[in-house]
């Protein structure tokens, strides 16, 4: 420290030239400064020991990262449960009530990601091969188990004579064709027989095929045309519970939205529990909005409100669901007629189309349903569902012959695309195709 001592007096002398320098005080100051410097140096070099986190603890940063994720998952689960509203929709598109405990158990068993609203894909016209395969699937049971199969066995290895024609008559009248349709087909066969045109089974098939096609084309069998009118076009859909009405509405909404139309669905089936929830699920899949009234609201008022909203917001198509009522209940059928009147009041000329959804598996009972529905509303066309689930595909002929109503759409399967325009030529060609 010897070289430092002379400098301190010099420093003091420089900063305070008039002061008297005390050598003893300077030594004390130097010592204090040295101690402070060493202490500071040691403190700076010393590293604090980090406490190891306990096994059950997480670092603060990890907790901060995990907590928002956990909160988001819990919120998403709550939203899903609330959105489902105590309703579970199965693979068949039908809804049923479930309680909160069942919903919670399902969510624990499998984590379901929230589903974003569907964006309707542009509608692509199916190819001829796809259409043929579709109708073949729908008529598979009719051809293998129905009247077509029975006629095939009847013709196998037998000579065509009067006795054989009697057997054909029995098959036709036992089929789900209805008396009127069976008589029309049999009359055509007898006329061909008198002209000596029935040489073998192949000629019988040809006569049946041609007469059946004539029956279908006696009514307007073209695809359903929902024109764009000043204001929205209104499509009213009617049918009994279990016929596939709600599923058909969902598929129609998907179809027209894919064609670029602005679609609004009106939840007018306020009569049946969970019907609105079921329809809401189908609308979410189709990516179209749903207009729903208050719980238990009058169906006609829901229809009126939906049309008013459509006019105000520029929708060009309103699909009106109606209560899936029993066709034998006079009061409910009167209510259905009221919906039609109110639709016309809200938008003159509405409904522009009334589509009756019939279950093909019902056979002749479906024809009876149609007769009663026509007494309440002006049915313009038929959507025939579940064609692949029955051997009664011949009901199409009965509808045309008995009711003079065109089948506009046929449904095979539960996918959004499984609703096709009815093609009478392809239908008859497939129905009577020779093996």
Coordinates of C-alpha atoms in Angstrom, one line a residue:
X1 CA 0.0 0.0 0.0
X2 CA 3.1 2.2 0.1
X3 CA 2.6 3.6 -3.5
X4 CA -1.0 4.5 -2.6
X5 CA -0.2 6.6 0.5
X6 CA 1.5 9.5 -1.2
X7 CA -1.3 9.8 -3.7
X8 CA -4.1 10.4 -1.1
X9 CA -2.6 13.5 0.3
X10 CA -2.0 14.6 -3.2
X11 CA -5.7 13.9 -4.0
X12 CA -6.9 15.8 -1.0
X13 CA -4.5 18.6 -1.9
X14 CA -5.9 18.7 -5.4
X15 CA -9.6 18.7 -4.4
X16 CA -9.2 20.9 -1.3
X17 CA -6.0 23.1 -1.7
X18 CA -6.7 25.2 1.3
X19 CA -7.3 22.2 3.7
X20 CA -4.6 20.7 6.0
X21 CA -3.8 17.1 5.2
X22 CA -3.9 14.6 8.2
X23 CA -1.8 11.5 7.4
X24 CA -3.5 9.4 10.1
X25 CA -7.0 10.1 8.7
X26 CA -5.9 9.2 5.3
X27 CA -4.7 5.8 6.4
X28 CA -8.0 5.1 8.1
X29 CA -9.9 6.0 4.9
X30 CA -7.8 3.8 2.8
X31 CA -8.4 0.8 5.1
X32 CA -12.1 1.3 5.1
X33 CA -12.2 1.5 1.3
X34 CA -10.2 -1.6 1.0
X35 CA -12.5 -3.6 3.3
X36 CA -15.5 -2.5 1.5
X37 CA -14.0 -3.4 -1.9
X38 CA -13.0 -6.9 -0.8
X39 CA -16.5 -7.5 0.6
X40 CA -18.1 -6.3 -2.6
X41 CA -15.9 -8.5 -4.7
X42 CA -16.7 -11.6 -2.6
X43 CA -20.4 -10.9 -2.7
X44 CA -20.4 -10.6 -6.5
X45 CA -18.6 -13.9 -7.0
X46 CA -20.8 -15.9 -4.7
X47 CA -23.7 -17.7 -6.5
X48 CA -26.9 -18.4 -4.6
X49 CA -27.9 -22.0 -4.3
X50 CA -31.1 -22.9 -6.2
X51 CA -33.6 -25.0 -4.3
X52 CA -34.5 -28.2 -6.2
X53 CA -38.2 -28.3 -6.9
X54 CA -40.1 -31.0 -5.0
X55 CA -41.4 -34.0 -7.0
X56 CA -45.0 -32.8 -6.9
X57 CA -44.1 -29.2 -7.8
X58 CA -43.8 -27.9 -11.3
X59 CA -41.5 -25.0 -12.4
X60 CA -43.5 -21.7 -12.5
X61 CA -43.2 -21.4 -16.2
X62 CA -44.5 -25.0 -16.7
X63 CA -47.5 -24.2 -14.5
X64 CA -48.2 -21.0 -16.4
X65 CA -48.1 -23.0 -19.7
X66 CA -50.2 -25.9 -18.4
X67 CA -52.9 -23.9 -16.6
X68 CA -54.4 -22.1 -19.7
X69 CA -54.4 -25.4 -21.6
X70 CA -56.3 -27.1 -18.9
X71 CA -58.8 -24.2 -18.6
X72 CA -59.3 -24.2 -22.4
X73 CA -60.0 -27.9 -22.4
X74 CA -62.5 -27.6 -19.5
X75 CA -64.2 -24.7 -21.2
X76 CA -64.4 -26.5 -24.5
X77 CA -65.9 -29.6 -22.8
X78 CA -68.5 -27.4 -21.1
X79 CA -69.4 -25.7 -24.3
X80 CA -69.8 -29.0 -26.1
X81 CA -72.1 -30.3 -23.4
X82 CA -74.1 -27.1 -23.4
X83 CA -74.4 -27.2 -27.2
X84 CA -75.6 -30.8 -27.2
X85 CA -78.3 -29.7 -24.8
X86 CA -78.9 -33.1 -23.3
X87 CA -79.5 -34.6 -26.7
X88 CA -77.5 -37.4 -28.2
X89 CA -77.7 -38.0 -32.0
X90 CA -76.8 -41.5 -33.2
X91 CA -75.3 -42.6 -36.5
X92 CA -78.8 -42.8 -38.0
X93 CA -79.3 -39.1 -37.4
X94 CA -82.0 -39.6 -34.8
X95 CA -81.9 -37.8 -31.4
X96 CA -82.7 -39.0 -27.9
X97 CA -82.6 -37.4 -24.5
X98 CA -79.7 -38.1 -22.2
X99 CA -78.9 -36.8 -18.8
X100 CA -75.8 -34.9 -17.7
X101 CA -74.2 -38.0 -16.0
X102 CA -74.4 -39.9 -19.3
X103 CA -72.9 -37.0 -21.2
X104 CA -70.1 -36.8 -18.7
X105 CA -69.3 -40.5 -18.8
X106 CA -69.2 -40.4 -22.7
X107 CA -66.8 -37.4 -22.6
X108 CA -64.5 -39.2 -20.1
X109 CA -64.4 -42.3 -22.3
X110 CA -63.4 -40.5 -25.4
X111 CA -62.3 -36.9 -26.0
X112 CA -64.2 -35.4 -28.8
X113 CA -62.8 -32.3 -30.6
X114 CA -65.3 -29.4 -31.1
X115 CA -66.7 -29.6 -34.6
X116 CA -66.6 -26.4 -36.6
X117 CA -69.6 -25.6 -38.7
X118 CA -69.5 -27.4 -42.0
X119 CA -68.8 -25.5 -45.2
X120 CA -71.0 -26.8 -47.9
X121 CA -68.9 -28.2 -50.7
X122 CA -69.9 -27.3 -54.3
X123 CA -72.5 -29.8 -55.5
X124 CA -71.0 -32.1 -58.0
X125 CA -73.3 -34.0 -60.3
X126 CA -72.9 -37.8 -59.9
X127 CA -71.7 -39.7 -62.9
X128 CA -73.9 -42.2 -64.7
X129 CA -72.0 -45.1 -63.2
X130 CA -72.5 -43.7 -59.7
X131 CA -76.2 -43.2 -60.3
X132 CA -76.6 -46.7 -61.6
X133 CA -74.7 -48.2 -58.6
X134 CA -76.9 -46.1 -56.2
X135 CA -80.2 -47.3 -57.7
X136 CA -78.9 -50.9 -57.8
X137 CA -78.2 -50.7 -54.1
X138 CA -81.6 -49.3 -53.5
X139 CA -83.4 -52.0 -55.5
X140 CA -81.2 -55.0 -54.4
X141 CA -83.8 -56.4 -52.0
X142 CA -86.7 -55.9 -54.4
X143 CA -84.8 -57.8 -57.0
X144 CA -83.6 -60.6 -54.7
X145 CA -86.6 -60.9 -52.3
X146 CA -89.5 -59.0 -53.8
X147 CA -91.9 -59.5 -56.7
X148 CA -89.1 -59.3 -59.3
X149 CA -87.4 -62.3 -57.6
X150 CA -90.7 -64.3 -57.6
X151 CA -91.4 -63.6 -61.2
X152 CA -87.9 -64.7 -62.1
X153 CA -88.4 -68.0 -60.4
X154 CA -91.7 -68.4 -62.1
X155 CA -90.2 -68.0 -65.5
X156 CA -87.2 -70.2 -64.9
X157 CA -87.4 -73.3 -67.2
X158 CA -91.2 -73.0 -67.8
X159 CA -93.1 -72.8 -71.0
X160 CA -95.1 -69.6 -71.5
X161 CA -98.8 -70.5 -71.6
X162 CA -102.1 -69.6 -70.0
X163 CA -101.3 -71.3 -66.8
X164 CA -98.1 -69.3 -66.4
X165 CA -100.0 -66.1 -67.0
X166 CA -102.3 -67.0 -64.2
X167 CA -99.3 -67.5 -61.9
X168 CA -98.0 -64.1 -63.0
X169 CA -101.3 -62.6 -62.0
X170 CA -101.1 -64.1 -58.5
X171 CA -97.6 -62.7 -58.0
X172 CA -98.5 -59.2 -59.1
X173 CA -101.6 -59.1 -56.8
X174 CA -99.6 -60.4 -53.8
X175 CA -96.9 -57.8 -54.4
X176 CA -96.9 -54.3 -52.8
X177 CA -98.0 -52.8 -56.1
X178 CA -101.6 -52.2 -55.2
X179 CA -104.7 -53.5 -57.0
X180 CA -104.8 -50.8 -59.5
X181 CA -101.2 -51.1 -60.6
X182 CA -101.3 -54.9 -60.7
X183 CA -104.4 -54.7 -62.9
X184 CA -102.6 -52.3 -65.3
X185 CA -99.6 -54.6 -65.6
X186 CA -101.7 -57.7 -66.1
X187 CA -103.9 -56.0 -68.7
X188 CA -100.8 -55.1 -70.7
X189 CA -99.6 -58.7 -70.6
X190 CA -102.9 -60.1 -71.7
X191 CA -103.1 -57.6 -74.6
X192 CA -99.6 -58.7 -75.7
X193 CA -100.6 -62.3 -75.4
X194 CA -103.6 -61.9 -77.6
X195 CA -101.4 -60.3 -80.2
X196 CA -99.1 -63.3 -80.0
X197 CA -96.2 -61.1 -78.8
X198 CA -95.3 -63.3 -75.8
X199 CA -93.0 -66.0 -77.1
X200 CA -91.0 -66.5 -74.0
X201 CA -90.0 -65.0 -70.6
X202 CA -87.9 -62.4 -72.2
X203 CA -90.9 -60.9 -74.0
X204 CA -92.9 -60.9 -70.7
X205 CA -90.1 -58.9 -69.1
X206 CA -90.1 -56.4 -72.0
X207 CA -93.9 -55.8 -71.7
X208 CA -93.7 -55.3 -67.9
X209 CA -90.7 -53.0 -68.3
X210 CA -92.4 -50.8 -70.9
X211 CA -95.8 -50.6 -69.0
X212 CA -94.1 -49.7 -65.8
X213 CA -92.1 -46.9 -67.5
X214 CA -95.3 -45.6 -69.0
X215 CA -96.9 -45.5 -65.6
X216 CA -94.0 -43.5 -64.1
X217 CA -93.9 -41.1 -67.0
X218 CA -97.6 -40.4 -66.9
X219 CA -96.8 -37.9 -64.1
X220 CA -94.1 -35.2 -64.1
X221 CA -91.1 -37.2 -62.9
X222 CA -88.4 -34.5 -63.6
X223 CA -86.2 -33.3 -60.8
X224 CA -87.6 -30.8 -58.3
X225 CA -87.1 -27.2 -59.5
X226 CA -87.1 -24.6 -56.8
X227 CA -87.1 -21.4 -58.8
X228 CA -85.6 -18.2 -57.5
X229 CA -88.6 -15.9 -57.0
X230 CA -88.9 -12.3 -55.9
X231 CA -88.3 -13.1 -52.2
X232 CA -87.4 -16.6 -51.0
X233 CA -88.6 -19.9 -52.5
X234 CA -90.4 -21.8 -49.8
X235 CA -90.2 -25.6 -49.6
X236 CA -92.5 -27.2 -47.1
X237 CA -91.6 -30.8 -46.0
X238 CA -94.3 -33.0 -44.5
X239 CA -94.4 -36.7 -43.3
X240 CA -95.0 -38.9 -40.3
X241 CA -92.5 -39.6 -37.5
X242 CA -89.9 -42.1 -38.5
X243 CA -90.2 -41.6 -42.2
X244 CA -86.9 -39.9 -42.5
X245 CA -88.2 -36.4 -42.7
X246 CA -85.6 -34.6 -40.6
X247 CA -82.8 -36.5 -42.3
X248 CA -84.2 -35.5 -45.7
X249 CA -84.3 -31.8 -44.7
X250 CA -80.7 -31.9 -43.6
X251 CA -79.7 -33.5 -47.0
X252 CA -81.7 -31.0 -48.9
X253 CA -80.2 -28.1 -47.0
X254 CA -76.7 -29.5 -47.8
X255 CA -77.6 -29.9 -51.5
X256 CA -78.9 -26.4 -52.1
X257 CA -76.3 -24.7 -50.0
X258 CA -73.7 -26.6 -52.1
X259 CA -75.4 -25.1 -55.2
X260 CA -74.7 -21.6 -53.9
X261 CA -78.2 -20.8 -52.5
X262 CA -78.6 -19.0 -49.2
X263 CA -80.7 -21.5 -47.2
X264 CA -82.7 -21.0 -44.0
X265 CA -84.3 -23.9 -42.2
X266 CA -87.4 -23.3 -40.1
X267 CA -87.9 -25.6 -37.1
X268 CA -91.6 -26.0 -37.3
X269 CA -91.8 -29.4 -35.7
X270 CA -92.6 -28.1 -32.2
X271 CA -94.9 -31.0 -31.5
X272 CA -92.3 -33.7 -30.9
X273 CA -89.8 -33.7 -28.1
X274 CA -86.2 -33.2 -29.2
X275 CA -87.2 -32.6 -32.8
X276 CA -85.7 -29.1 -32.9
X277 CA -82.4 -30.4 -31.4
X278 CA -82.2 -33.2 -33.9
X279 CA -82.8 -30.7 -36.8
X280 CA -80.2 -28.4 -35.3
X281 CA -77.5 -31.1 -35.6
X282 CA -78.4 -31.7 -39.2
X283 CA -78.2 -27.9 -40.0
X284 CA -74.8 -27.7 -38.3
X285 CA -73.6 -30.6 -40.6
X286 CA -75.0 -28.8 -43.6
X287 CA -73.6 -25.5 -42.6
X288 CA -76.9 -23.6 -42.7
X289 CA -78.7 -21.5 -40.1
X290 CA -81.8 -22.7 -38.2
X291 CA -84.7 -20.5 -37.3
X292 CA -86.3 -21.7 -34.1
X293 CA -89.2 -20.2 -32.1
X294 CA -89.8 -20.4 -28.5
X295 CA -90.3 -23.8 -26.9
X296 CA -93.8 -25.0 -27.6
X297 CA -94.4 -22.2 -30.1
X298 CA -97.2 -22.5 -32.7
X299 CA -95.7 -24.2 -35.8
X300 CA -97.4 -21.7 -38.1
X301 CA -95.9 -18.7 -36.2
X302 CA -92.4 -20.3 -36.6
X303 CA -93.0 -20.6 -40.3
X304 CA -94.1 -17.0 -40.5
X305 CA -91.1 -15.7 -38.6
X306 CA -88.7 -17.7 -40.7
X307 CA -90.1 -16.3 -44.0
X308 CA -90.0 -12.8 -42.6
X309 CA -86.4 -13.2 -41.6
X310 CA -85.5 -14.7 -45.0
X311 CA -87.1 -11.7 -46.7
X312 CA -85.2 -9.2 -44.5
X313 CA -81.8 -10.9 -44.7
X314 CA -81.8 -12.0 -48.4
X315 CA -82.2 -15.7 -48.1
X316 CA -83.4 -17.3 -51.3
X317 CA -84.7 -20.6 -49.9
X318 CA -86.6 -21.4 -46.8
X319 CA -87.1 -25.1 -45.9
X320 CA -90.0 -25.5 -43.5
X321 CA -90.0 -28.5 -41.2
X322 CA -93.5 -29.5 -39.9
X323 CA -94.6 -31.7 -37.1
X324 CA -94.2 -35.4 -37.8
X325 CA -97.8 -36.0 -37.1
X326 CA -100.0 -39.1 -37.3
X327 CA -101.9 -38.8 -40.5
X328 CA -105.0 -40.3 -38.8
X329 CA -105.1 -37.4 -36.3
X330 CA -107.6 -34.9 -37.7
X331 CA -106.6 -32.0 -35.4
X332 CA -103.0 -32.3 -36.2
X333 CA -103.6 -32.5 -39.9
X334 CA -105.7 -29.3 -39.6
X335 CA -102.7 -27.6 -38.0
X336 CA -100.6 -28.7 -41.0
X337 CA -103.1 -27.0 -43.3
X338 CA -102.8 -23.9 -41.2
X339 CA -99.0 -23.8 -41.7
X340 CA -99.6 -23.8 -45.4
X341 CA -102.1 -20.9 -45.2
X342 CA -99.8 -18.8 -43.0
X343 CA -96.8 -19.4 -45.3
X344 CA -98.9 -17.9 -48.2
X345 CA -99.9 -15.0 -46.0
X346 CA -96.2 -14.3 -45.2
X347 CA -95.1 -14.7 -48.8
X348 CA -97.9 -14.9 -51.5
X349 CA -97.5 -18.0 -53.5
X350 CA -95.8 -20.0 -50.8
X351 CA -95.2 -22.8 -50.2
X352 CA -93.9 -23.2 -53.7
X353 CA -93.3 -26.9 -53.2
X354 CA -94.7 -29.4 -50.7
X355 CA -92.6 -32.5 -50.4
X356 CA -94.1 -35.5 -48.8
X357 CA -91.5 -37.9 -47.3
X358 CA -92.5 -41.5 -47.4
X359 CA -90.8 -44.6 -46.0
X360 CA -90.4 -47.2 -48.7
X361 CA -90.5 -50.0 -46.2
X362 CA -94.2 -49.2 -45.5
X363 CA -95.3 -50.4 -48.9
X364 CA -99.0 -49.8 -49.4
X365 CA -99.3 -48.1 -46.1
X366 CA -97.2 -45.3 -47.5
X367 CA -99.7 -44.9 -50.3
X368 CA -102.5 -44.5 -47.8
X369 CA -100.5 -41.9 -45.9
X370 CA -100.0 -39.9 -49.1
X371 CA -103.8 -40.0 -49.8
X372 CA -104.5 -38.4 -46.4
X373 CA -101.8 -35.8 -46.5
X374 CA -103.1 -34.6 -49.9
X375 CA -106.4 -33.8 -48.2
X376 CA -104.7 -31.2 -46.0
X377 CA -101.9 -29.8 -48.2
X378 CA -101.2 -29.6 -51.9
X379 CA -98.5 -32.2 -52.1
X380 CA -96.3 -31.6 -55.2
X381 CA -93.8 -34.4 -55.0
X382 CA -92.6 -37.5 -53.1
X383 CA -89.3 -38.2 -51.4
X384 CA -89.0 -41.9 -51.0
X385 CA -86.6 -42.9 -48.2
X386 CA -85.0 -46.1 -47.0
X387 CA -85.3 -47.7 -50.5
X388 CA -82.4 -50.0 -49.7
X389 CA -84.0 -51.4 -46.6
X390 CA -87.0 -53.0 -48.3
X391 CA -88.1 -55.5 -50.9
X392 CA -91.1 -53.2 -51.7
X393 CA -89.5 -51.0 -54.3
X394 CA -92.6 -51.5 -56.5
X395 CA -94.3 -48.9 -54.3
X396 CA -92.9 -46.3 -56.7
X397 CA -95.3 -47.7 -59.4
X398 CA -98.2 -47.6 -57.0
X399 CA -97.6 -44.0 -56.1
X400 CA -97.6 -42.9 -59.7
X401 CA -100.6 -45.0 -60.7
X402 CA -102.8 -44.5 -57.6
X403 CA -101.9 -41.0 -56.6
X404 CA -100.7 -39.4 -59.9
X405 CA -97.8 -37.9 -57.8
X406 CA -94.3 -37.8 -59.0
X407 CA -91.4 -39.3 -57.0
X408 CA -88.9 -36.5 -57.1
X409 CA -86.2 -37.9 -54.8
X410 CA -85.0 -41.3 -53.5
X411 CA -82.9 -41.9 -50.4
X412 CA -80.4 -44.7 -49.9
X413 CA -78.1 -44.4 -46.9
X414 CA -77.4 -41.8 -44.2
X415 CA -74.7 -39.7 -45.8
X416 CA -75.3 -36.1 -46.9
X417 CA -75.0 -37.1 -50.5
X418 CA -77.4 -40.1 -50.2
X419 CA -80.4 -38.3 -51.6
X420 CA -80.7 -38.3 -55.4
X421 CA -83.0 -37.1 -58.1
X422 CA -85.4 -39.8 -59.3
X423 CA -84.6 -41.0 -62.8
X424 CA -87.6 -43.2 -64.1
X425 CA -85.6 -44.6 -67.0
X426 CA -82.7 -45.8 -64.8
X427 CA -85.1 -47.0 -62.1
X428 CA -87.1 -49.2 -64.5
X429 CA -84.1 -50.4 -66.3
X430 CA -82.5 -51.5 -63.0
X431 CA -85.7 -53.0 -61.6
X432 CA -86.3 -55.3 -64.6
X433 CA -82.7 -55.9 -65.6
X434 CA -82.2 -59.5 -66.7
X435 CA -79.5 -61.5 -64.9

